[in-house]
Amino acid sequence: MNKDITDYAKKRHTAKAYDPNKKISAVDIEKIKELLRYSASSTNAQPWHFVLASTDEAKAKIAKSTEIYPFNTQSILDASHVLVFCSKLDIDEKYLLKVLEQEDKDGRFAADPKTYKPQMHGGRTMFVNLHKHDYKDVQHWMDKQVFLNLGAFLLGVSTLGIDATPMEGIEVKVLDAELGLREKGFTALVVVPIGYHDSEKDFNATSPKSRLPYSEILTEI
């Protein structure tokens, strides 16, 4: 029986402990990759990169970034896999043209390429330049796109029966250095262990979910 999407939203939780003996299947890992790739982003800019760690050695490298956040270390080491969500450090014309050519290759402009392709490039460039030159927050804007991806990812993996733990408790400079991210034009934002929670140690699995009431968060007009 298929569940309503709200069932997953209400039942997913941030795992606080993982069973190191339970591993995500190769089939589900491919689905996880698709969740990352097909996320929405403003103007389809996709200003992100992801590092997927599956070995103990790779997870240990990521765990080095939690020295001052020791409460996060064990989850990274015990999880089946660990993802690092990264943001681009720059978004220049070369990159925008790369996105545009991929859209063209994928048939986005097939109906009228002479019209739609330059319109798309112009519109995307307009918004990027708005954040670069007027708002002067282009890095923050790119980071927000990564968090859009993260939100969709957390709900998406829950539909696969996979637990996840988004962590901002990391030393970004340490992680960037360990993974050589800045040399590649990226910086880490969030670390997300994924796998299957330890039913005995994960206290959050049985804690009731708490959210503000609709009267506080929703206005209908």
mmCIF file of N, CA, C and O in Angstrom, residues 45 51 63 93-94 113 131 148 199 206:
data_model
loop_
_atom_site.group_PDB
_atom_site.id
_atom_site.type_symbol
_atom_site.label_atom_id
_atom_site.label_comp_id
_atom_site.label_asym_id
_atom_site.label_seq_id
_atom_site.Cartn_x
_atom_site.Cartn_y
_atom_site.Cartn_z
ATOM 1 N N ALA A 45 20.284 26.618 -11.691
ATOM 2 C CA ALA A 45 21.716 26.916 -11.662
ATOM 3 C C ALA A 45 22.562 25.765 -11.115
ATOM 4 O O ALA A 45 23.735 25.631 -11.475
ATOM 5 N N VAL A 51 29.975 14.924 -2.073
ATOM 6 C CA VAL A 51 30.971 13.876 -1.843
ATOM 7 C C VAL A 51 30.252 12.737 -1.124
ATOM 8 O O VAL A 51 29.631 12.958 -0.077
ATOM 9 N N ALA A 63 35.061 12.643 9.559
ATOM 10 C CA ALA A 63 34.899 12.774 11.010
ATOM 11 C C ALA A 63 35.943 13.690 11.627
ATOM 12 O O ALA A 63 35.728 14.236 12.727
ATOM 13 N N GLU A 93 30.634 32.986 -16.093
ATOM 14 C CA GLU A 93 30.032 32.792 -17.411
ATOM 15 C C GLU A 93 30.325 31.393 -17.960
ATOM 16 O O GLU A 93 29.458 30.775 -18.583
ATOM 17 N N LYS A 94 31.521 30.911 -17.739
ATOM 18 C CA LYS A 94 31.879 29.576 -18.220
ATOM 19 C C LYS A 94 30.961 28.514 -17.642
ATOM 20 O O LYS A 94 30.493 27.620 -18.354
ATOM 21 N N PRO A 113 14.902 26.544 -30.426
ATOM 22 C CA PRO A 113 16.206 26.798 -29.802
ATOM 23 C C PRO A 113 16.736 28.213 -30.015
ATOM 24 O O PRO A 113 17.414 28.755 -29.136
ATOM 25 N N HIS A 131 22.412 39.062 -7.810
ATOM 26 C CA HIS A 131 22.965 38.686 -6.515
ATOM 27 C C HIS A 131 24.446 39.047 -6.401
ATOM 28 O O HIS A 131 24.932 39.314 -5.307
ATOM 29 N N LEU A 148 18.044 23.920 -0.526
ATOM 30 C CA LEU A 148 16.846 23.420 -1.215
ATOM 31 C C LEU A 148 17.019 21.939 -1.532
ATOM 32 O O LEU A 148 16.107 21.126 -1.347
ATOM 33 N N SER A 199 18.203 1.003 16.897
ATOM 34 C CA SER A 199 16.930 1.095 17.617
ATOM 35 C C SER A 199 17.113 1.189 19.129
ATOM 36 O O SER A 199 16.227 1.692 19.828
ATOM 37 N N THR A 206 11.968 7.415 18.961
ATOM 38 C CA THR A 206 10.714 7.218 19.694
ATOM 39 C C THR A 206 10.192 8.506 20.322
ATOM 40 O O THR A 206 9.152 8.499 20.978
#
